[in-house]
Amino acid sequence: MSAPATTPGGRRASRAGPWIVVVLAILYFLLPLVATFEFSLSMLRGVWSFEAYKSVFSDTRFRETFTFSVIAALVTIIVGSLLIVPTAYWVRLKFPKLRPLVEFITLLPLVIPPIVLVFGYLRLYNSSSFLPFTGSANGTYVLLIFGYVVLSMPYMYRAVDTGMAAIDIRTLTEAGESLGANRITVLFKVILPNVRAAVLSGAFLSFAIVIGEFVLASLLNQPAFGPYLALVGTHKAYEPSALAMIAFAVTWACMGLLQLAGRKRTARRVAAPLAVKPNQGSQA
Amino acid sequence: MAAAHEADLATDGARTGPVRGRAPRSFAWLGTAPFFLFAALFLILPTLTLIAGAFQTPAGDFTFQNIIGLFTPQIIAAYRISIEVSLASAGLGAFLGFFIAYAIVHGGLPGSLRPLIVTFSGVASNFAGIPLAFAFIATLGRIGLVTLFLKDTFDVNIYRYGFNLLSFWGLTITYLYFQIPLMILIITPALDGLKKEWREAASILGASTWQYWRHVGIPVLAPSILGCFLLLFANSFGAIATAYALTGSSLNIVPILLYAQIRGDVLYNPNLGYALAFGMIAITGCSNILYLWLRARAERWQR
């Protein structure tokens, strides 16, 4: 009654189109996965086997580089959270006027391609500069982590800022202070537990980005998983498919955990962190 | 910023009363210092130093010579193919992603389909880089599953018809694997903003489906769609890992040329490398500025 144009018959007819679109989309998105999986199983002629996976897992370089990237991702998440959470809290509490500027800065890594960023690092922080990061092995590692923090900033900040929008940080802060807590205690004991789901969302997304990252690791000569993947791709036939399936599984795991973390509170807002950019006006 | 400080001092004093009122000057700004310092050192300065380098001779004097130096056949060709791949993958990605998003939002499909597809889009839009290249080699490479299937079943050898995964179309099809999901993720909120009541109102007033789209649907969605297109464009313009793993250096796109330049100064002029990077920033920067402007327009309908 409220929709005179969509008669029952018309509605049935209009549903065929959407179904065709969705089925074609599912085909396009599943085919490469099926093909990759099939390819990864066919290392031995004539039979399906997990030989390619065995070959991958028995490669010490795989274990070393994968471990390196997992640790780099975890360090990135810790450094990124320590940088972003207090900033988002402080800006919301004290300098609401600065929020658009902070937001703009955190979105810049989507504008500046990673290859340009690392090129800038190499020019600015070479061994003869005022901060010779690339002059030592440890310095280069720190530079890699900072680069990863920059790459994950758009996602981390959006997730955390959205999380803070959902709770009343001002009242929570005042409540904490009137009970005698200082700002640091309030931040870690009151605010952080309340935005934990948001931080986790940002963390899983950062993990997915960092684990297979190629350009920064490659140009900073780090023994990371991304450059290892590129190397395997140039001289192995079946292992790359097995690695692609492993990478896909890792991405799935991250996104699955992200969904779980996001479901708790700000389910719809954090569930699709990439969608936050067009969303932000309606949230502000 | 000074005004913000004073306002802050006032509220701070009012709230905490005499206990904390003894602090004559607020050091509250220190709380944001780490962030701004970090952003300056690892985001702003590295970018500015490249932009400055693009307008300098190796000795440090100001010059336009590097920018002029970009206009060689090799570099123009690189920009051209990069822009073409980005336009094609962004255009097709936006077009196809829009229809998929429309189907799951307004298509009257089972409600469980939408979270499924949105979740998968979250995964697929992050499944870029080198593994994606591997997946497409296994699918559409010379001995890929689909290639062999078409050859064995329909006797169609796509490689004999001029298809090549290591080419413009090969790269575009591969990029679509993360472009379409990204489009679905960012256009879905805009489609949610397309209220059912508008359609009902239009049809009560006697509008046909075509008139509804011509006068309501498209004008409301156009800024969002165009904005998404620009974001997708910048997204593929800066991407390198997939193309690198897929084509090695056989497809001469700008990020790959820049990668080779950083690795081994293939242009034999470091400052030309900075100009190359400056060109990339200029292009992604322009498309993002347009995107922000369009988004501000689009948001009027999403409240």
XYZ file of C-alpha atoms in Angstrom:
587
model
C 0.000 0.000 0.000
C 2.839 2.323 0.773
C 4.553 1.400 -2.489
C 1.988 1.479 -5.259
C 4.560 1.007 -8.015
C 5.879 -2.305 -6.783
C 3.079 -4.749 -7.348
C 3.780 -8.335 -6.302
C 4.379 -9.291 -9.908
C 6.702 -6.394 -10.548
C 8.699 -7.188 -7.474
C 9.280 -10.746 -8.568
C 10.447 -9.649 -11.991
C 12.832 -7.052 -10.584
C 14.548 -9.649 -8.413
C 16.068 -11.621 -11.296
C 18.464 -8.788 -12.176
C 19.974 -8.466 -8.695
C 20.370 -12.245 -8.490
C 22.248 -12.371 -11.800
C 24.522 -9.512 -10.682
C 25.298 -11.182 -7.371
C 25.865 -14.637 -8.864
C 28.249 -13.235 -11.502
C 30.083 -11.298 -8.790
C 30.423 -14.411 -6.636
C 31.785 -16.310 -9.659
C 34.380 -13.617 -10.382
C 35.481 -13.539 -6.763
C 35.521 -17.277 -6.130
C 37.151 -18.424 -9.381
C 40.648 -17.087 -8.614
C 40.470 -18.658 -5.166
C 39.375 -22.019 -6.549
C 42.023 -21.820 -9.270
C 44.757 -20.889 -6.795
C 43.750 -23.664 -4.434
C 43.617 -26.202 -7.244
C 46.992 -25.064 -8.530
C 48.534 -25.257 -5.072
C 47.417 -28.886 -4.763
C 48.768 -30.064 -8.114
C 52.518 -30.029 -7.496
C 52.716 -33.801 -7.938
C 51.664 -34.843 -11.402
C 48.309 -36.578 -11.620
C 47.325 -36.452 -7.955
C 46.178 -33.777 -5.569
C 48.545 -33.321 -2.671
C 49.681 -30.794 -0.125
C 53.233 -31.101 -1.434
C 53.503 -27.382 -2.246
C 52.455 -26.483 1.299
C 54.982 -28.952 2.712
C 57.637 -27.359 0.555
C 56.639 -23.899 1.782
C 56.536 -24.813 5.449
C 59.846 -26.632 5.306
C 61.575 -23.568 3.857
C 63.443 -21.839 6.673
C 63.254 -18.541 4.757
C 59.455 -18.790 4.920
C 59.493 -19.230 8.673
C 62.049 -16.466 9.194
C 60.353 -13.885 6.994
C 56.852 -14.734 8.182
C 57.961 -14.445 11.816
C 59.729 -11.180 11.008
C 56.564 -9.713 9.488
C 54.297 -10.963 12.288
C 56.570 -9.321 14.860
C 56.789 -6.148 12.750
C 52.994 -6.071 12.548
C 52.604 -6.500 16.306
C 55.184 -3.789 17.028
C 53.406 -1.534 14.513
C 50.089 -2.098 16.283
C 51.577 -1.317 19.703
C 53.414 1.814 18.524
C 50.413 2.906 16.462
C 47.994 2.479 19.379
C 50.300 4.335 21.763
C 50.452 7.196 19.280
C 46.842 7.280 18.097
C 44.768 6.458 21.196
C 46.125 9.249 23.448
C 46.035 11.688 20.519
C 42.440 10.892 19.598
C 41.442 11.135 23.273
C 43.316 14.340 23.920
C 42.115 16.056 20.764
C 38.498 15.140 21.468
C 38.766 16.250 25.082
C 40.893 19.371 24.811
C 41.251 20.551 21.229
C 38.063 19.686 19.346
C 38.986 22.440 16.885
C 42.092 20.500 15.875
C 40.108 17.388 15.005
C 39.667 18.167 11.298
C 43.407 18.831 10.991
C 44.351 15.603 12.773
C 41.852 13.720 10.664
C 43.253 15.242 7.484
C 46.804 14.285 8.453
C 45.782 10.717 9.238
C 44.154 10.436 5.819
C 47.259 11.685 3.990
C 48.817 8.201 3.709
C 45.956 7.357 1.355
C 47.036 10.257 -0.859
C 50.787 9.742 -0.764
C 51.671 6.388 -2.346
C 53.837 4.175 -0.098
C 56.590 4.117 -2.705
C 56.807 7.910 -2.592
C 56.852 7.832 1.211
C 59.751 5.392 1.395
C 61.589 7.327 -1.321
C 61.274 10.376 0.925
C 62.646 8.386 3.878
C 65.630 7.281 1.844
C 66.384 10.867 0.820
C 65.743 12.440 4.224
C 67.203 9.832 6.562
C 70.296 8.615 4.741
C 73.496 8.020 6.644
C 74.653 11.643 6.262
C 71.428 13.318 7.435
C 70.461 14.840 10.782
C 68.624 11.634 11.686
C 70.638 8.850 10.030
C 68.036 6.093 10.381
C 69.238 4.133 7.386
C 72.842 4.306 8.614
C 72.375 1.334 10.952
C 70.421 -1.921 10.930
C 68.402 -1.001 14.017
C 67.684 2.453 12.660
C 66.376 1.008 9.407
C 64.115 -1.360 11.345
C 62.751 1.549 13.371
C 62.158 3.438 10.131
C 60.274 0.435 8.713
C 58.042 0.278 11.811
C 57.377 4.023 11.667
C 56.534 3.692 7.990
C 54.075 0.919 8.825
C 52.552 3.062 11.559
C 52.037 5.771 8.934
C 50.434 3.288 6.508
C 48.038 2.010 9.187
C 47.219 5.492 10.536
C 44.101 6.118 8.397
C 42.496 2.895 9.614
C 43.734 3.085 13.194
C 42.658 6.696 13.724
C 39.244 6.235 12.120
C 38.522 3.131 14.179
C 39.660 4.697 17.461
C 37.980 8.056 16.809
C 34.713 6.304 15.951
C 35.032 4.269 19.134
C 35.529 7.455 21.168
C 32.505 9.068 19.537
C 30.388 6.206 20.854
C 31.316 6.803 24.511
C 31.055 9.997 26.520
C 34.750 10.611 27.147
C 34.155 13.941 28.906
C 31.864 12.486 31.552
C 34.063 9.420 31.952
C 37.115 11.656 32.408
C 35.357 13.849 34.947
C 34.092 10.806 36.817
C 37.571 9.353 36.906
C 39.133 12.611 38.041
C 36.598 13.199 40.771
C 37.546 9.779 42.097
C 41.133 10.986 42.257
C 42.629 9.464 39.140
C 45.088 11.453 37.049
C 44.795 11.804 33.290
C 47.148 8.926 32.511
C 45.206 6.595 34.796
C 41.939 7.755 33.256
C 43.313 7.095 29.783
C 44.559 3.589 30.485
C 42.039 2.408 33.080
C 38.854 4.089 31.885
C 39.042 5.204 28.256
C 41.135 2.395 26.785
C 38.935 -0.461 28.094
C 35.930 1.349 26.654
C 37.412 1.675 23.167
C 39.108 -1.725 23.223
C 36.870 -3.071 20.463
C 37.720 -0.109 18.247
C 41.452 -0.418 18.893
C 41.255 -4.117 18.077
C 39.465 -3.355 14.806
C 42.226 -0.961 13.815
C 44.807 -3.499 14.945
C 43.500 -6.357 12.813
C 43.328 -4.141 9.770
C 46.876 -2.914 10.392
C 47.995 -6.527 10.724
C 46.438 -7.428 7.378
C 48.203 -4.484 5.723
C 51.633 -5.040 7.253
C 51.931 -8.823 6.973
C 52.419 -8.945 3.195
C 53.681 -5.401 2.621
C 56.247 -5.250 -0.130
C 57.492 -1.786 -1.099
C 58.746 -0.440 2.231
C 60.307 -3.728 3.270
C 61.928 -4.208 -0.106
C 63.405 -0.715 -0.459
C 64.580 -0.675 3.170
C 66.178 -4.107 2.605
C 64.300 -5.827 5.400
C 63.925 -9.652 5.530
C 60.115 -9.411 5.495
C 57.415 -11.679 4.112
C 56.520 -9.415 1.171
C 59.951 -9.434 -0.521
C 60.163 -13.174 0.172
C 56.865 -13.664 -1.682
C 58.195 -11.679 -4.640
C 61.353 -13.800 -4.686
C 59.447 -17.102 -4.586
C 57.203 -15.841 -7.372
C 60.123 -15.430 -9.729
C 61.564 -18.930 -9.495
C 58.976 -21.381 -8.164
C 55.862 -22.736 -9.860
C 53.474 -24.176 -7.253
C 54.703 -22.633 -4.014
C 53.379 -19.151 -4.932
C 49.831 -20.530 -5.066
C 50.239 -22.172 -1.689
C 51.602 -18.887 -0.322
C 48.690 -16.971 -1.853
C 46.242 -19.315 -0.105
C 48.097 -18.836 3.183
C 48.039 -15.045 2.726
C 44.334 -15.183 1.930
C 43.687 -17.255 5.043
C 45.604 -14.714 7.159
C 43.561 -11.859 5.660
C 40.332 -13.771 6.348
C 41.398 -14.407 9.924
C 42.125 -10.707 10.447
C 38.811 -9.629 8.963
C 36.902 -12.298 10.883
C 38.446 -11.167 14.160
C 37.743 -7.574 13.152
C 34.082 -8.403 12.699
C 33.991 -10.113 16.077
C 35.654 -7.139 17.750
C 33.401 -4.656 16.008
C 30.170 -6.509 16.692
C 30.326 -5.722 20.394
C 29.552 -2.070 20.340
C 29.793 -0.050 17.192
C 28.966 -2.994 14.991
C 27.952 -1.253 11.805
C 30.275 1.669 12.067
C 33.472 -0.253 12.570
C 32.616 -3.370 10.605
C 33.709 -1.751 7.361
C 36.555 0.556 8.320
C 37.281 1.287 4.681
C 33.803 2.693 4.424
C 34.414 5.180 7.157
C 35.599 7.972 4.882
C 32.280 8.632 3.172
C 30.530 7.917 6.449
C 32.245 10.416 8.601
C 29.926 13.324 8.061
C 26.973 11.380 9.331
C 28.930 10.408 12.405
C 30.365 13.780 13.224
C 45.763 27.445 18.191
C 46.406 30.193 20.743
C 42.676 30.736 21.026
C 42.200 27.042 21.625
C 44.722 27.237 24.426
C 42.942 30.059 26.152
C 39.586 28.363 25.835
C 41.164 25.239 27.185
C 42.689 27.090 30.113
C 39.340 28.566 30.956
C 37.445 25.288 30.906
C 40.263 23.518 32.679
C 40.263 26.025 35.469
C 36.514 26.007 35.754
C 36.295 22.285 35.928
C 39.077 21.334 38.257
C 38.772 24.364 40.485
C 41.459 25.656 42.805
C 43.180 22.288 43.186
C 44.666 22.402 39.703
C 44.175 26.083 39.167
C 47.695 26.728 40.354
C 49.117 25.860 36.938
C 49.360 29.316 35.369
C 50.112 28.039 31.875
C 48.514 24.970 30.398
C 50.801 22.364 28.972
C 47.837 20.556 27.477
C 49.192 21.092 23.975
C 52.047 18.757 24.903
C 49.527 15.922 24.675
C 49.231 16.373 20.934
C 52.939 17.045 20.390
C 53.994 13.414 19.832
C 51.432 12.981 17.091
C 52.303 16.183 15.258
C 56.020 15.526 15.626
C 55.600 12.004 14.286
C 53.442 13.155 11.379
C 55.916 15.920 10.552
C 58.947 13.625 10.605
C 57.548 10.544 8.918
C 54.809 11.839 6.659
C 55.065 15.560 5.869
C 58.829 16.169 5.735
C 59.693 13.112 3.602
C 57.061 14.201 1.103
C 58.161 17.827 1.116
C 61.788 16.864 0.649
C 60.859 14.988 -2.517
C 58.783 17.878 -3.825
C 61.690 20.220 -3.106
C 64.075 17.809 -4.798
C 61.908 17.832 -7.900
C 62.698 21.534 -8.319
C 66.400 21.348 -7.545
C 69.574 20.566 -9.408
C 71.857 17.984 -7.793
C 73.821 21.008 -6.487
C 70.692 22.388 -4.807
C 69.805 25.287 -7.105
C 66.227 25.960 -8.156
C 65.281 24.590 -11.571
C 62.367 23.429 -13.703
C 64.696 21.147 -15.623
C 63.560 17.982 -13.777
C 59.906 18.622 -14.536
C 60.767 19.297 -18.168
C 62.889 16.143 -18.066
C 59.729 14.120 -17.372
C 58.626 14.702 -20.951
C 60.652 11.913 -22.488
C 58.898 9.145 -24.445
C 59.703 6.537 -21.784
C 58.331 8.525 -18.859
C 55.292 9.830 -20.750
C 54.496 6.258 -21.756
C 54.783 5.167 -18.121
C 52.399 7.878 -16.920
C 50.082 7.111 -19.784
C 49.769 3.397 -19.089
C 49.483 4.053 -15.345
C 46.668 6.524 -15.899
C 44.962 4.187 -18.386
C 45.086 1.190 -16.044
C 43.879 3.343 -13.151
C 41.059 4.866 -15.211
C 39.955 1.472 -16.537
C 40.114 -0.337 -13.200
C 38.491 2.579 -11.352
C 35.792 3.042 -13.998
C 34.920 -0.638 -14.279
C 35.343 -1.114 -10.534
C 32.975 1.741 -9.768
C 30.456 0.618 -12.380
C 30.371 -3.060 -11.405
C 30.719 -2.358 -7.691
C 27.771 0.004 -7.871
C 25.488 -2.624 -9.384
C 26.529 -5.252 -6.878
C 26.016 -2.808 -4.003
C 22.649 -1.755 -5.424
C 21.622 -5.394 -5.765
C 22.394 -6.161 -2.112
C 20.921 -2.915 -0.731
C 17.784 -2.401 -2.817
C 17.515 -5.648 -4.798
C 15.171 -7.381 -2.393
C 17.601 -10.255 -1.928
C 17.720 -12.337 1.267
C 18.943 -10.197 4.161
C 21.769 -12.602 5.000
C 23.470 -11.913 1.671
C 24.433 -8.359 2.495
C 26.652 -8.949 5.566
C 28.216 -11.881 3.727
C 29.171 -9.796 0.709
C 30.253 -6.804 2.782
C 32.503 -9.030 4.900
C 33.971 -10.660 1.842
C 34.540 -7.213 0.345
C 36.487 -6.272 3.454
C 38.723 -9.276 2.888
C 39.086 -8.906 -0.870
C 39.818 -5.181 -0.750
C 42.737 -6.031 1.518
C 43.800 -9.057 -0.492
C 46.057 -7.022 -2.746
C 49.742 -7.067 -3.332
C 51.806 -10.055 -4.332
C 49.437 -12.914 -3.328
C 46.790 -11.413 -5.594
C 49.187 -11.604 -8.528
C 49.867 -15.262 -7.711
C 46.133 -15.988 -7.599
C 45.592 -14.494 -11.036
C 48.565 -16.298 -12.528
C 46.937 -19.528 -11.305
C 43.631 -18.397 -12.841
C 44.375 -16.614 -16.092
C 48.069 -17.312 -16.621
C 49.221 -19.470 -19.509
C 48.473 -22.655 -17.559
C 45.842 -21.110 -15.304
C 42.645 -22.932 -14.450
C 40.330 -20.724 -16.502
C 42.733 -20.565 -19.450
C 42.993 -24.358 -19.592
C 39.261 -24.818 -19.007
C 38.414 -22.566 -21.959
C 40.974 -24.332 -24.134
C 39.910 -27.892 -23.235
C 36.162 -27.333 -23.134
C 35.486 -24.738 -25.807
C 38.759 -25.017 -27.723
C 39.308 -21.303 -27.165
C 42.897 -20.342 -26.465
C 42.555 -16.833 -25.062
C 46.282 -16.261 -25.434
C 45.984 -16.875 -29.169
C 43.296 -14.174 -29.285
C 45.748 -11.657 -27.942
C 44.948 -11.868 -24.239
C 47.916 -11.635 -21.949
C 47.850 -11.441 -18.174
C 51.036 -9.369 -18.292
C 49.353 -6.573 -20.187
C 47.021 -3.629 -19.782
C 43.851 -5.736 -19.643
C 45.461 -8.434 -17.536
C 46.496 -5.849 -14.963
C 43.085 -4.169 -15.083
C 41.204 -7.442 -14.489
C 43.528 -8.242 -11.605
C 43.122 -4.782 -10.031
C 39.337 -5.178 -10.252
C 39.649 -7.878 -7.613
C 40.315 -5.221 -4.968
C 38.673 -2.264 -6.714
C 35.140 -3.734 -6.925
C 35.039 -4.701 -3.209
C 36.367 -1.274 -2.241
C 33.581 0.314 -4.284
C 30.991 -1.925 -2.605
C 32.290 -0.916 0.829
C 32.278 2.815 0.227
C 29.123 3.157 -1.898
C 26.850 1.044 0.354
C 26.344 3.853 2.925
C 25.433 6.241 0.103
C 22.906 3.735 -1.262
C 21.445 3.376 2.222
C 20.882 7.113 2.057
C 18.726 6.656 -1.025
C 15.476 6.602 0.886
C 12.580 4.369 -0.150
C 10.229 7.275 0.573
C 11.707 9.275 -2.317
C 10.901 6.517 -4.749
C 7.416 6.185 -3.308
C 6.883 9.931 -3.443
C 8.067 10.014 -7.046
C 5.741 7.220 -8.103
C 2.782 8.769 -6.256
C 3.450 11.905 -8.262
C 3.328 9.753 -11.387
C 7.027 9.516 -12.235
C 8.251 6.580 -14.276
C 11.292 4.564 -13.207
C 13.376 6.460 -15.745
C 12.139 9.825 -14.479
C 12.865 8.787 -10.910
C 16.463 7.960 -11.788
C 16.889 10.989 -14.056
C 15.614 13.551 -11.523
C 16.171 11.940 -8.113
C 18.421 8.888 -8.021
C 21.302 9.943 -10.235
C 21.562 13.572 -9.024
C 21.652 12.367 -5.405
C 24.186 9.591 -6.025
C 26.371 11.274 -8.647
C 28.773 13.012 -6.223
C 29.209 9.769 -4.242
C 29.834 7.672 -7.329
C 32.264 10.176 -8.793
C 33.997 10.532 -5.450
C 34.380 6.765 -5.137
C 35.721 6.649 -8.670
C 38.437 9.156 -7.769
C 39.354 7.241 -4.621
C 39.598 4.034 -6.641
C 41.713 5.848 -9.208
C 44.224 7.022 -6.586
C 44.137 3.565 -5.030
C 45.308 1.816 -8.177
C 47.612 4.619 -9.307
C 49.849 4.202 -6.278
C 49.716 0.384 -6.221
C 52.890 -1.422 -7.164
C 53.241 -4.834 -5.505
C 50.618 -6.621 -7.615
C 51.952 -5.217 -10.876
C 55.536 -5.953 -9.862
C 54.822 -9.591 -9.025
C 52.638 -10.013 -12.093
C 54.731 -8.419 -14.778
C 58.173 -7.958 -13.279
C 59.370 -4.889 -15.094
C 57.783 -5.742 -18.443
C 54.850 -3.372 -17.948
C 56.259 0.096 -17.617
C 53.911 1.790 -15.109
C 55.061 4.784 -13.043
C 55.393 3.062 -9.642
C 57.491 0.301 -11.213
C 59.664 2.850 -13.010
C 60.080 4.733 -9.735
C 60.923 1.483 -7.935
C 63.624 0.745 -10.502
C 64.872 4.325 -10.208
C 65.165 4.065 -6.398
C 66.883 0.707 -6.695
C 69.423 1.586 -9.334
C 68.978 5.106 -10.721
C 67.841 3.826 -14.130
C 67.147 7.389 -15.267
C 70.758 8.367 -14.427
C 69.550 11.471 -12.600
C 68.415 11.298 -8.964
C 66.501 14.560 -9.211
C 64.514 13.220 -12.130
C 63.398 10.493 -9.710
C 62.089 13.186 -7.362
C 60.216 14.755 -10.269
C 58.697 11.339 -11.022
C 57.533 11.060 -7.404
C 56.243 14.642 -7.516
C 54.154 13.744 -10.565
C 52.620 10.829 -8.646
C 51.784 13.027 -5.659
C 50.301 15.659 -7.950
C 48.003 13.141 -9.627
C 46.835 11.290 -6.498
C 46.611 14.620 -4.665
C 44.358 16.179 -7.303
C 42.036 13.188 -7.405
C 41.802 13.158 -3.606
C 41.089 16.880 -3.369
C 38.287 16.410 -5.894
C 37.108 13.418 -3.876
C 36.943 15.438 -0.638
C 35.043 18.206 -2.375
C 32.544 15.770 -3.886
C 32.149 13.967 -0.595
C 31.225 17.203 1.128
C 28.528 17.644 -1.501
C 27.366 14.029 -1.257
C 26.992 14.159 2.500
C 24.124 16.589 2.295
C 21.940 13.619 1.438
C 23.321 11.195 3.980
C 22.195 12.989 7.118
